[in-house]
Coordinates of C-alpha atoms in Angstrom, one line a residue:
Chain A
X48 CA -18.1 26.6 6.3
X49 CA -19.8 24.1 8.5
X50 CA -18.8 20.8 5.6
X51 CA -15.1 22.0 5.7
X52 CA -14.9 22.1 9.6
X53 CA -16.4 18.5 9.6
X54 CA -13.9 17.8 6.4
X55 CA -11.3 19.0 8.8
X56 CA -12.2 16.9 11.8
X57 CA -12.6 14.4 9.7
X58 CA -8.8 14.7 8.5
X59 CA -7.5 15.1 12.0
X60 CA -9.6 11.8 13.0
X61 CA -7.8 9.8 10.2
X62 CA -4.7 10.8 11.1
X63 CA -5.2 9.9 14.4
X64 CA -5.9 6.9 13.3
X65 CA -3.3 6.1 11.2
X66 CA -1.3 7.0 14.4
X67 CA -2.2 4.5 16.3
X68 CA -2.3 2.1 13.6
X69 CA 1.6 2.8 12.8
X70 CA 1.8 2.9 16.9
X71 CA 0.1 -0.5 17.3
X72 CA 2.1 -2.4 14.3
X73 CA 5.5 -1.0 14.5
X74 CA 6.0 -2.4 18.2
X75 CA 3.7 -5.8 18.0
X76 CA 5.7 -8.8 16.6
X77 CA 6.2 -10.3 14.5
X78 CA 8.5 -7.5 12.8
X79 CA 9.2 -6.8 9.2
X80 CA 13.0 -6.4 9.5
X81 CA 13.9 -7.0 6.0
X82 CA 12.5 -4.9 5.2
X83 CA 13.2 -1.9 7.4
X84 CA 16.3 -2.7 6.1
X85 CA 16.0 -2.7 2.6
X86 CA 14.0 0.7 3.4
X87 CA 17.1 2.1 5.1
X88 CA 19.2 1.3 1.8
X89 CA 16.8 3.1 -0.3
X90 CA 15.9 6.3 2.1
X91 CA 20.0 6.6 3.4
X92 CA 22.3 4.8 0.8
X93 CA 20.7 6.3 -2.0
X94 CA 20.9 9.9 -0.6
X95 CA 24.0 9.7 -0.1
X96 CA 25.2 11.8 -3.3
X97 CA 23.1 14.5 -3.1
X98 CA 23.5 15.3 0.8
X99 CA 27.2 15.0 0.1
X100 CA 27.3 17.6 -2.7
X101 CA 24.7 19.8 -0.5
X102 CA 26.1 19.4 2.7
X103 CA 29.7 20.3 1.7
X104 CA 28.3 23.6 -0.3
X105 CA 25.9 24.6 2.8
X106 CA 29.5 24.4 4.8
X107 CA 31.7 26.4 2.0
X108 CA 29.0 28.7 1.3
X109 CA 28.6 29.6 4.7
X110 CA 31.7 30.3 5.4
X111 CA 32.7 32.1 2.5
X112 CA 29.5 34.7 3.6
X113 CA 30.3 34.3 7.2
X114 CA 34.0 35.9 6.4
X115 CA 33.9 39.6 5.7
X116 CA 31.3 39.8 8.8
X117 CA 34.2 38.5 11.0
X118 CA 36.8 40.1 9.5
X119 CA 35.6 43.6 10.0
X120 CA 36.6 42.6 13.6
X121 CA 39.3 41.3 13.3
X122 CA 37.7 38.2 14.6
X123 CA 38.3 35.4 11.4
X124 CA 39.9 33.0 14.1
X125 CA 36.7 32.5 15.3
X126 CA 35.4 31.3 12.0
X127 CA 36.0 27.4 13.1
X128 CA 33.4 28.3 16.2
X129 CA 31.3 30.0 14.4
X130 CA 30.9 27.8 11.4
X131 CA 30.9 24.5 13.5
X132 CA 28.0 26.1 16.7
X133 CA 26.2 27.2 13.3
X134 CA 25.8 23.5 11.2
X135 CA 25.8 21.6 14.2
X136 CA 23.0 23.6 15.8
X137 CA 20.6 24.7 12.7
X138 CA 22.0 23.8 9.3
X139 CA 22.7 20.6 9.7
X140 CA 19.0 18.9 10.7
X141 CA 17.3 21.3 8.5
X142 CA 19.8 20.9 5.3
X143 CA 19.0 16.9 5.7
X144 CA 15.7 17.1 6.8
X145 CA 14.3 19.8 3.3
X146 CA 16.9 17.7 1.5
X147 CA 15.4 14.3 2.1
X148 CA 11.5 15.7 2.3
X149 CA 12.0 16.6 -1.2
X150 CA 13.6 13.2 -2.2
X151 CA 12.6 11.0 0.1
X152 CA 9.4 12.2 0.6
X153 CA 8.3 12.7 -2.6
X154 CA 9.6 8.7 -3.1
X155 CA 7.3 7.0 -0.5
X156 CA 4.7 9.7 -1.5
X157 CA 4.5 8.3 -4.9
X158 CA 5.4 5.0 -4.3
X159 CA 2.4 3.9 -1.7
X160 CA -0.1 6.4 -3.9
X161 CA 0.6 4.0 -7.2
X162 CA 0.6 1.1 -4.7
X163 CA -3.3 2.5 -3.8
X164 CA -4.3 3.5 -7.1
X165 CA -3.3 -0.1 -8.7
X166 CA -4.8 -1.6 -5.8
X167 CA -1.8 -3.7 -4.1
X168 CA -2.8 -2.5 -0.9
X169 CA -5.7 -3.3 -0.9
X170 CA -4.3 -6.9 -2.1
X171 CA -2.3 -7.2 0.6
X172 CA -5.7 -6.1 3.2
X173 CA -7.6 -9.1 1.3
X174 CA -5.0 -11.4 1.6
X175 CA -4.8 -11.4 5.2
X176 CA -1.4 -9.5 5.6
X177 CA -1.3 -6.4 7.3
X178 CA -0.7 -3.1 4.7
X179 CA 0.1 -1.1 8.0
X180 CA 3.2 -2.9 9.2
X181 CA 4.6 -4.0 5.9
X182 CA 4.8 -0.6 3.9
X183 CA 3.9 2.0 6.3
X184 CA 5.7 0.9 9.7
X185 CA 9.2 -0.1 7.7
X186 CA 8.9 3.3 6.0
X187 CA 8.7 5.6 8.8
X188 CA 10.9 3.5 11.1
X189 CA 13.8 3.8 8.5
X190 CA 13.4 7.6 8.0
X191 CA 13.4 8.0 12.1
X192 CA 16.6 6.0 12.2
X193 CA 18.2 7.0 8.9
X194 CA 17.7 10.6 9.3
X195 CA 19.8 11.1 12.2
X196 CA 22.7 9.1 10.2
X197 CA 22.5 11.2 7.5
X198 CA 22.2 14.6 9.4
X199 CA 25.9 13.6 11.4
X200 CA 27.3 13.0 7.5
X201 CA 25.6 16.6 6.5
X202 CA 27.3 18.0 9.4
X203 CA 30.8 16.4 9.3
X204 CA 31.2 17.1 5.2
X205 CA 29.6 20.5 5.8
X206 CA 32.9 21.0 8.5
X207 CA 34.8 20.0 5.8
X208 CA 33.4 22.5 3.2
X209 CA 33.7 24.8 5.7
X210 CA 37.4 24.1 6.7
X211 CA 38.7 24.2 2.5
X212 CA 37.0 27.2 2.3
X213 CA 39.0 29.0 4.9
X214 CA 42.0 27.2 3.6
X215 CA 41.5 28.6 0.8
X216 CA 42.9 32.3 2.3
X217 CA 44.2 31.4 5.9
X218 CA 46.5 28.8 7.1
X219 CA 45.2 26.3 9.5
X220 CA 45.5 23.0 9.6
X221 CA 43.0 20.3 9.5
X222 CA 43.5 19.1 13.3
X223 CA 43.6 23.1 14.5
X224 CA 40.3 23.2 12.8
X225 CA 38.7 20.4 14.2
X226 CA 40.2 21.0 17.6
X227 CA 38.5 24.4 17.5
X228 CA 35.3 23.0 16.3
X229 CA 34.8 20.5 19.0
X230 CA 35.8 23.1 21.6
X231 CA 32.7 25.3 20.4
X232 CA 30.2 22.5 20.8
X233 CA 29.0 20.8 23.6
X234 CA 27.1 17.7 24.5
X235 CA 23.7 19.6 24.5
X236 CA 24.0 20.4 21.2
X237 CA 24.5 17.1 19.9
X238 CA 22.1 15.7 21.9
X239 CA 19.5 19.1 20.5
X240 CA 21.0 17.8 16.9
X241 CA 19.9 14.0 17.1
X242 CA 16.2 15.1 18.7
X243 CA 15.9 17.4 16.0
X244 CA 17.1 14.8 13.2
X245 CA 14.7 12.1 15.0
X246 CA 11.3 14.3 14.9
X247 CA 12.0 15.5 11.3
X248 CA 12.7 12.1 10.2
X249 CA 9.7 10.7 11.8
X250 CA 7.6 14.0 10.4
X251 CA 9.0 12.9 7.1
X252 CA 8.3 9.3 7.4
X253 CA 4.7 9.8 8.6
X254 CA 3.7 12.6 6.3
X255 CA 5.1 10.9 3.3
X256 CA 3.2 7.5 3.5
X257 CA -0.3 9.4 4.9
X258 CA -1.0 11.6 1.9
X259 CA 0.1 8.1 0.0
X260 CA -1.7 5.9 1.9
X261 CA -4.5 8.2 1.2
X262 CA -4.2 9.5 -2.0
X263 CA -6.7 9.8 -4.6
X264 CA -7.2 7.0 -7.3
X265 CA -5.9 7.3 -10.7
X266 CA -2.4 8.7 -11.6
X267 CA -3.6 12.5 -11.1
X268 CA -3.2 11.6 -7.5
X269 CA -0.4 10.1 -7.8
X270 CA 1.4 13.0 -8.8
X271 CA -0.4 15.3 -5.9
X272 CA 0.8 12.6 -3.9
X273 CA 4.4 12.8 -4.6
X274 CA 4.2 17.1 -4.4
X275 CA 1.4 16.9 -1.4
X276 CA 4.5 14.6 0.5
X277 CA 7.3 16.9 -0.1
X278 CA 5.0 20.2 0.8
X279 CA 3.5 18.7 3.4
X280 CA 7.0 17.3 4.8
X281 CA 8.6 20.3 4.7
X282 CA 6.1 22.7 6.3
X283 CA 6.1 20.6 8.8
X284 CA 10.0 20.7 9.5
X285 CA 9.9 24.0 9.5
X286 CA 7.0 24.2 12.2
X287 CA 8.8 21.6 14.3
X288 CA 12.2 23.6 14.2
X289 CA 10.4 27.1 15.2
X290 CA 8.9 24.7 18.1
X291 CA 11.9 23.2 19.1
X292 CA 14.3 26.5 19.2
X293 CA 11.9 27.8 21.5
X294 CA 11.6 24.7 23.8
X295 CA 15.6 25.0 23.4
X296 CA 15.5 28.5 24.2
X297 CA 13.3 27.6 27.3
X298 CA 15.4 24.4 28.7
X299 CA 18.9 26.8 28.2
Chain B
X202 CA -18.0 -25.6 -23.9
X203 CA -19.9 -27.3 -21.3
X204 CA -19.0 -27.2 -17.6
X205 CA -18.6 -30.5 -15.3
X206 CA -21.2 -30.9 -12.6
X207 CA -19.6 -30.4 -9.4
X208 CA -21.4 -31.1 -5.9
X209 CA -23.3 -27.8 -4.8
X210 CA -24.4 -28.3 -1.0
X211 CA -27.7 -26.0 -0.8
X212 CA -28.1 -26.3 2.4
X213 CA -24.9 -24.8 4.0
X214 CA -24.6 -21.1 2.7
X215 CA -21.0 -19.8 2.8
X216 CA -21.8 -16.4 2.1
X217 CA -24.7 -14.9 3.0
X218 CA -25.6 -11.1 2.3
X219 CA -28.6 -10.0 4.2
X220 CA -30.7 -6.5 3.1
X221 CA -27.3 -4.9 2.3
X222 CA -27.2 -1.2 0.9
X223 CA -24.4 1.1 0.2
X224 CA -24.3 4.8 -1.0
X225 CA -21.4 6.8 -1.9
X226 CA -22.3 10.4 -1.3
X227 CA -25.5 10.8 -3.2
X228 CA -25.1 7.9 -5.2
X229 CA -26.9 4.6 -4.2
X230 CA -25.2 1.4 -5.5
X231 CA -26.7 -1.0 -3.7
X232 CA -30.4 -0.8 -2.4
X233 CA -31.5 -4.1 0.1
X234 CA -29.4 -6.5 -1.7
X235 CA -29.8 -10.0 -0.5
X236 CA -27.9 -12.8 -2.2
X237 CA -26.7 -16.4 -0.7
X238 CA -23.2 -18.5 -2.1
X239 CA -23.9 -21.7 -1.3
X240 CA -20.7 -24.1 -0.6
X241 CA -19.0 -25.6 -3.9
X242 CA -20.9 -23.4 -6.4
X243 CA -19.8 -20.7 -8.5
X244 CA -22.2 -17.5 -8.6
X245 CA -21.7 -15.3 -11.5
X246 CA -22.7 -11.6 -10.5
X247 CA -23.7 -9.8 -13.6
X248 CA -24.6 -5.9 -14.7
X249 CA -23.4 -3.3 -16.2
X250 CA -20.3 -0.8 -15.4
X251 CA -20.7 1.2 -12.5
X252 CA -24.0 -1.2 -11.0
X253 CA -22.1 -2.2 -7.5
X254 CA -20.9 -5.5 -8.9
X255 CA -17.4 -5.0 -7.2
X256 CA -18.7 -2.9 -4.4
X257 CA -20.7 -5.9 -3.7
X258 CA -17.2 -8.1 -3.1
X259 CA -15.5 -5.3 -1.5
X260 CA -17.9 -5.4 1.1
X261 CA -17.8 -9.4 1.1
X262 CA -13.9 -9.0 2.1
X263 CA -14.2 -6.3 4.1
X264 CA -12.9 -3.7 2.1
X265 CA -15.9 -1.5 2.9
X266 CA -18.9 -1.7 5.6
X267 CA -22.2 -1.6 4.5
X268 CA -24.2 1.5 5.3
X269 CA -27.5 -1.1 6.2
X270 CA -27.3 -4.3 6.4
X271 CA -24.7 -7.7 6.9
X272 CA -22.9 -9.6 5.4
X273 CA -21.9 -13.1 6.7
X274 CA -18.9 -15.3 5.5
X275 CA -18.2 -18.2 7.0
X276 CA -20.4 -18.1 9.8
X277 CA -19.0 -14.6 10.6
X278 CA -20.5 -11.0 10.3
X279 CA -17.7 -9.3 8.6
X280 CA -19.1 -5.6 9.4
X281 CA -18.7 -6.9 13.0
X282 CA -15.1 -8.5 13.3
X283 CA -12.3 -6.0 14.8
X284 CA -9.2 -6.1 12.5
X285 CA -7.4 -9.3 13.5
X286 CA -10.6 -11.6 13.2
X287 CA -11.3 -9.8 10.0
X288 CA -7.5 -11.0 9.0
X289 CA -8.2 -14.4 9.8
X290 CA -11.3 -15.1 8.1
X291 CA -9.4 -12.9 5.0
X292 CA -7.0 -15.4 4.7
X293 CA -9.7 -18.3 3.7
X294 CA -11.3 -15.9 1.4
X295 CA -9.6 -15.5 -2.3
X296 CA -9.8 -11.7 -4.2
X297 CA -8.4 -11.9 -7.8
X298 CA -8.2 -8.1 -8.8
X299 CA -9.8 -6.8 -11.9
X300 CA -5.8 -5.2 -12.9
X301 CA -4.2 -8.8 -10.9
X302 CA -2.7 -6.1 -8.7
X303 CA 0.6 -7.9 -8.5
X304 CA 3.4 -6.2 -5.7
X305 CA 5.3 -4.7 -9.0
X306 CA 8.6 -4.3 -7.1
X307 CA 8.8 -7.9 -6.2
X308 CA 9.2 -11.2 -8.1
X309 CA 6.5 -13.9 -9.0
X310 CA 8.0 -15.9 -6.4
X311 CA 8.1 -12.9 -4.1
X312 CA 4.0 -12.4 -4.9
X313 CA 3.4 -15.8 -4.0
X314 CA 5.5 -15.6 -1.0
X315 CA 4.2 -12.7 0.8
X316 CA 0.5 -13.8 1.8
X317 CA 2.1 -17.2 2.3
X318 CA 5.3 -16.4 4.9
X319 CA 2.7 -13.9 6.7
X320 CA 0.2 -16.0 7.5
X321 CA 1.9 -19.0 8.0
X322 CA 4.8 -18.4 9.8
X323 CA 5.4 -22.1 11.1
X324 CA 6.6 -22.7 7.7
X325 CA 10.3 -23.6 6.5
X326 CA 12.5 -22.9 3.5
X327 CA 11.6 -26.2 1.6
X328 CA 8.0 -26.1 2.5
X329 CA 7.4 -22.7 0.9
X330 CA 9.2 -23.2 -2.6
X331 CA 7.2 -26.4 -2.8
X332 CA 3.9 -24.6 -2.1
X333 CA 5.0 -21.7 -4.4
X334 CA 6.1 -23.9 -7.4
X335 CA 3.0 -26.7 -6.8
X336 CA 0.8 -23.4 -7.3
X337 CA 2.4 -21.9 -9.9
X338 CA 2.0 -25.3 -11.6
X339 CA -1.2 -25.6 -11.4
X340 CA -1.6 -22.1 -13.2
X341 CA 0.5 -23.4 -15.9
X342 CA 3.6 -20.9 -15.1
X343 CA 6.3 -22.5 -13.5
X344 CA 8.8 -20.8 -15.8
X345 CA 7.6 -17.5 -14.7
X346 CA 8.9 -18.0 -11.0
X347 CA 12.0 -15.4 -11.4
X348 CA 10.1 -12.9 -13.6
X349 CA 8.9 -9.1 -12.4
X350 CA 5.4 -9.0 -13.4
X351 CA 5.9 -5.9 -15.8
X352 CA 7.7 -8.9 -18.1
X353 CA 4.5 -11.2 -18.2
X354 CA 1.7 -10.6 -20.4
X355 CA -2.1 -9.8 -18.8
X356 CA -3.1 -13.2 -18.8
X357 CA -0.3 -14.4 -17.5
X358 CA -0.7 -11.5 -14.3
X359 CA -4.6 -12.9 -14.0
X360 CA -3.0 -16.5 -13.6
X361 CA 0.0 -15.3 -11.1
X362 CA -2.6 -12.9 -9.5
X363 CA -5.1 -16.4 -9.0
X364 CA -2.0 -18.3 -8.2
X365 CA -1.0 -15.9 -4.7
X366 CA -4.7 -16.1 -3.8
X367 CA -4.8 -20.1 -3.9
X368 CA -1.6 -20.4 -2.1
X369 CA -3.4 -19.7 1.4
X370 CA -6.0 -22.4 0.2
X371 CA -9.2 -20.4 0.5
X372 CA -12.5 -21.9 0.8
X373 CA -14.4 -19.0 -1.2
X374 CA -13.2 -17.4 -3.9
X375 CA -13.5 -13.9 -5.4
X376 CA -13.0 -13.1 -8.9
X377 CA -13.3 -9.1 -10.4
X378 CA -13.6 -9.3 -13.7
X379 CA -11.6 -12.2 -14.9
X380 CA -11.7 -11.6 -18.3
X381 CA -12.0 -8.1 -18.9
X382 CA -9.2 -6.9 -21.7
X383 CA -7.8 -10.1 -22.5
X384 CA -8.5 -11.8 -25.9
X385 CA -10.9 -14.6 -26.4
X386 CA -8.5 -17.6 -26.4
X387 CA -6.8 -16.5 -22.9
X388 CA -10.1 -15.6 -22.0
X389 CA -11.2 -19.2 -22.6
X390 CA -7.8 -20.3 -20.6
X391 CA -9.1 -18.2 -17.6
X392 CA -12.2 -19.7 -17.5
X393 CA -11.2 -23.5 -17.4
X394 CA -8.6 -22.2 -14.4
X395 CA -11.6 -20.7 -12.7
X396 CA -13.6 -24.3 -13.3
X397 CA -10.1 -25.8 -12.4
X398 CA -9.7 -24.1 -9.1
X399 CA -13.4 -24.7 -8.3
X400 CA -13.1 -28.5 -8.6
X401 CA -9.5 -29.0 -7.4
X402 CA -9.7 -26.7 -4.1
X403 CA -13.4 -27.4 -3.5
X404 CA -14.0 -23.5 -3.2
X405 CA -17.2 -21.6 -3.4
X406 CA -16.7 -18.7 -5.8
X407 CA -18.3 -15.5 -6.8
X408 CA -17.6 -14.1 -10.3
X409 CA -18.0 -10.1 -11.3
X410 CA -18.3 -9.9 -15.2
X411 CA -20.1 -8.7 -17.8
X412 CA -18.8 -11.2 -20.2
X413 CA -21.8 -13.7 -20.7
X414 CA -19.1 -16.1 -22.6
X415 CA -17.5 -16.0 -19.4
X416 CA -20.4 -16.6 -17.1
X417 CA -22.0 -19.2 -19.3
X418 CA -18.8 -21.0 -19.2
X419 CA -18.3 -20.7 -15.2
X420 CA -21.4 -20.2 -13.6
X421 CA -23.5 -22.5 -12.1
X422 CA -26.0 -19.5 -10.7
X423 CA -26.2 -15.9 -12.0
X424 CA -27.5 -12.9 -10.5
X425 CA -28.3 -10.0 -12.5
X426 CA -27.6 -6.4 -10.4
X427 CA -30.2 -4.0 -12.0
X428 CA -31.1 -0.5 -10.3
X429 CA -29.2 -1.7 -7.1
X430 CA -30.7 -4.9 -6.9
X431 CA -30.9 -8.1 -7.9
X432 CA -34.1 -8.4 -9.9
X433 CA -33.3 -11.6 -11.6
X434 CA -31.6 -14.8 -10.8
X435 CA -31.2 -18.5 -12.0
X436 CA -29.4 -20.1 -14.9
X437 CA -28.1 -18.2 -18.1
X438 CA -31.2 -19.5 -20.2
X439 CA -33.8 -18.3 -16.9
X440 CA -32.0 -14.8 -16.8
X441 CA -32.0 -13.8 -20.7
X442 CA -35.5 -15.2 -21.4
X443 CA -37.4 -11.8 -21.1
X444 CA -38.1 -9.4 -23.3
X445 CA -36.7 -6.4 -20.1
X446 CA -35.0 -3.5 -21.9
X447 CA -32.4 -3.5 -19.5
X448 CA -31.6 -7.0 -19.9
X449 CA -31.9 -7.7 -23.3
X450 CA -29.3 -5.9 -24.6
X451 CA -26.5 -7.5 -22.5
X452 CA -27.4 -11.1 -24.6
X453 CA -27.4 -9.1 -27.6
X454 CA -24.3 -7.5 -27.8
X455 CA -22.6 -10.7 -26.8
X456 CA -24.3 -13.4 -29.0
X457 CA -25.9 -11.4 -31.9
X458 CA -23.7 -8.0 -32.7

């Protein structure tokens, strides 16, 4: 009991650590923004597909379930509303967020754990460079910034979903729809969208390149890496969200 | 194949490890180790697997502290340095990795470039592709300049992975098992680079192997880790002349079997 309560603080202390270390490098120059920018293609660009396809069949799916609720009152007007307060609000920050902890996640997971296991880290220590800022800074800055980009494109195809699948039985057109939508949301929950985006994508970022950084050696970690990221990732998200509808809850 | 003298200055020591002992867990690799690299020579650290031999430059470079003990490079006491004095005096030290751990999602020319554009950040456009290709010349792979370095062969990583550690112009280098799982005749070519770099740059080297063809070939001193220390130490003739059980074996297997 007594070793895995110091194995614990132990973990806690690193972590810390590694905290300050990202803290530390990511604002001191000189900065790495190449880099960052070559991370940004990788973690947004090549997402791209897969939160199109999911974000457009979160929004039809949705409101193909949402439908017989409403129309039991009568009340399938206010599917627009009601699909729109929904994405913008929940689906849309936590679609992107489990979507990109299990791919991008499990990408830097794996990715800075072979890094560690064939010793290129420790190449890049010896030589005088800084490990920190180079692979671990770049990573997490692009997931905090790329996030949020990808979350507004989850929730604007996921309207779209939404929209051809009450096409598909009312008539509305496209600019009734979107006027509807935008009269359901306000500012706040933009603004509650973009915080939400920002902490998962830094929880992603940071998560993702600790248990790499920190892996194991040999390719058994690799792989524990790689699952230990997306895991790891995603509890977390889900923590976060719990915390921040409450803090929402509070604020309203 | 004999080696040229060189001019070994005893009395300036460049590395100096001083009653050094490291344990991992329960396991105790080194036990008071003290050895001295004196400037312009090449030490050969020899021992078995699993003896310490790369702990023993891991701790030189900083990658790990020493439970007892210090070690000095340079003047400095690396257990001592906070992390941006540590990166300066890194960048006159040279580690060539065991597996050449070359950045496998960038280019020769890439490898060579990151320690350099890092460290020296004065430098323009012109300046670094002549430092890169004058270094990759003097490996002998200036064709390899474009090339990932899953398309070159393991002797040909060793030589790019020397190549991005000479580009800072270290004064000491480092060398992990040079040789280990390349054949004889590349193993020969590794060898000369290692006398190459030692007389060109003027460096003071350390060399971990337990190939004696290898440490004949480049050492100009040996130490032999045994139990966690270094019970013998001297030429290649002074180590092997004993009759020791634990040494004996080690010039058997490479001259005799």
């Amino acid at each position: 009991m007594g070793s895995k309560i110091e194995k614990l603080l132990i973990e806690f202390a690193r972590i810390h650590r590694f905290m300050v270390s990202f803290l530390r490098e990511a604002v001191s120059p000189p900065y790495e923004f190449k880099e960052i920018i070559r991370q940004c293609y990788e973690i947004g660009w090549k997402s791209f597909p897969l939160i199109s396809l999911t974000g457009f069949i979160v929004g039809f799916v949705f409101t193909k379930q949402s439908r017989p609720s409403l129309e039991e009152f009568g009340a399938t007007s206010w599917l627009p509303a009601l699909i729109s307060i929904a994405i913008v609000r929940a689906l849309a920050p936590l679609v992107t967020a489990l979507i990109a902890s299990g791919k991008v996640g499990s990408q830097i997971g794996a990715e800075l754990s072979s890094m560690n296991v064939t010793e290129q880290i420790d190449a890049m220590e010896v030589s005088g460079t800084n490990p920190t800022k180079f692979l671990v800074s770049t990573r997490i800055i692009a997931t905090t910034f790329m996030i949020p980009v990808l979350c507004f494109y989850v929730a604007g195809i996921g309207l779209f979903g939404g929209y051809l699948s009450i096409i598909g039985k009312d008539d509305l057109s496209m600019l009734a729809f979107f006027t509807q939508v935008f009269e359901s949301i306000a500012a706040k929950d933009i603004f509650a969208m973009v915080i939400r985006a920002v902490v998962f994508g830094f929880t992603i970022g940071f998560a993702s390149s600790y248990v790499g950084y920190y892996s194991t050696k040999g390719t058994e970690g690799v792989g524990k890496a790689a699952n230990s990221a997306v895991v790891s990732s995603m509890f977390l998200v889900f923590v976060e969200e719990l915390l921040i509808v409450q803090l929402l809850a509070l604020i309203n | 194949m004999e080696k040229n003298k060189v001019n070994i200055d005893q009395n300036e020591t460049v590395i100096h490890v001083d009653d050094v002992s490291k344990s991992f867990g329960d396991l105790h690799v080194l036990r008071n180790v003290d050895v001295r690299l004196y400037k312009g020579e090449n030490l050969v650290v020899l021992g078995r697997s699993g003896t310490g031999k790369s702990v023993l430059i891991k701790l030189i470079s900083g990658l790990l502290s020493p439970d007892t003990g210090n070690v000095r490079v340079l003047g400095e006491t690396v257990n001592e340095l906070d992390d941006r004095e540590l990166r300066a005096l890194r960048q006159r030290i040279g580690f060539s990795f065991q597996n050449s751990a070359l950045y496998d999602s960038m280019t020769v020319r890439e490898n060579l470039e990151f320690p350099l554009v890092r460290n020296k950040r004065n430098l323009t456009r012109a300046e670094i592709d002549k430092e890169v290709e004058e270094v990759l010349e003097g490996v002998g792979l200036s064709q390899a300049i474009n090339q990932m370095p899953s398309e070159l062969s393991g002797g040909q990583r060793k030589r790019i992975g020397i190549a991005r550690t000479l580009i800072l112009r270290p004064d000491i280098m480092l060398y992990d098992e040079p040789t280990a799982g390349l054949d004889p005749i590349t193993c020969l070519d590794i060898n000369s680079l290692i006398n190459e770099v030692q007389e060109r740059y003027n460096t003071s080297s350390i060399i971990i192997t337990h190939d004696l063809a290898c440490a004949k070939m480049v050492g100009d001193r040996m130490v032999m880790l045994l139990d966690g220390k270094f019970e013998r130490q001297g030429t290649f003739q002074e180590i092997f002349d004993t009759e020791d059980k634990r040494v004996k074996p080690f010039y058997d297997y490479n001259f005799i079997v």
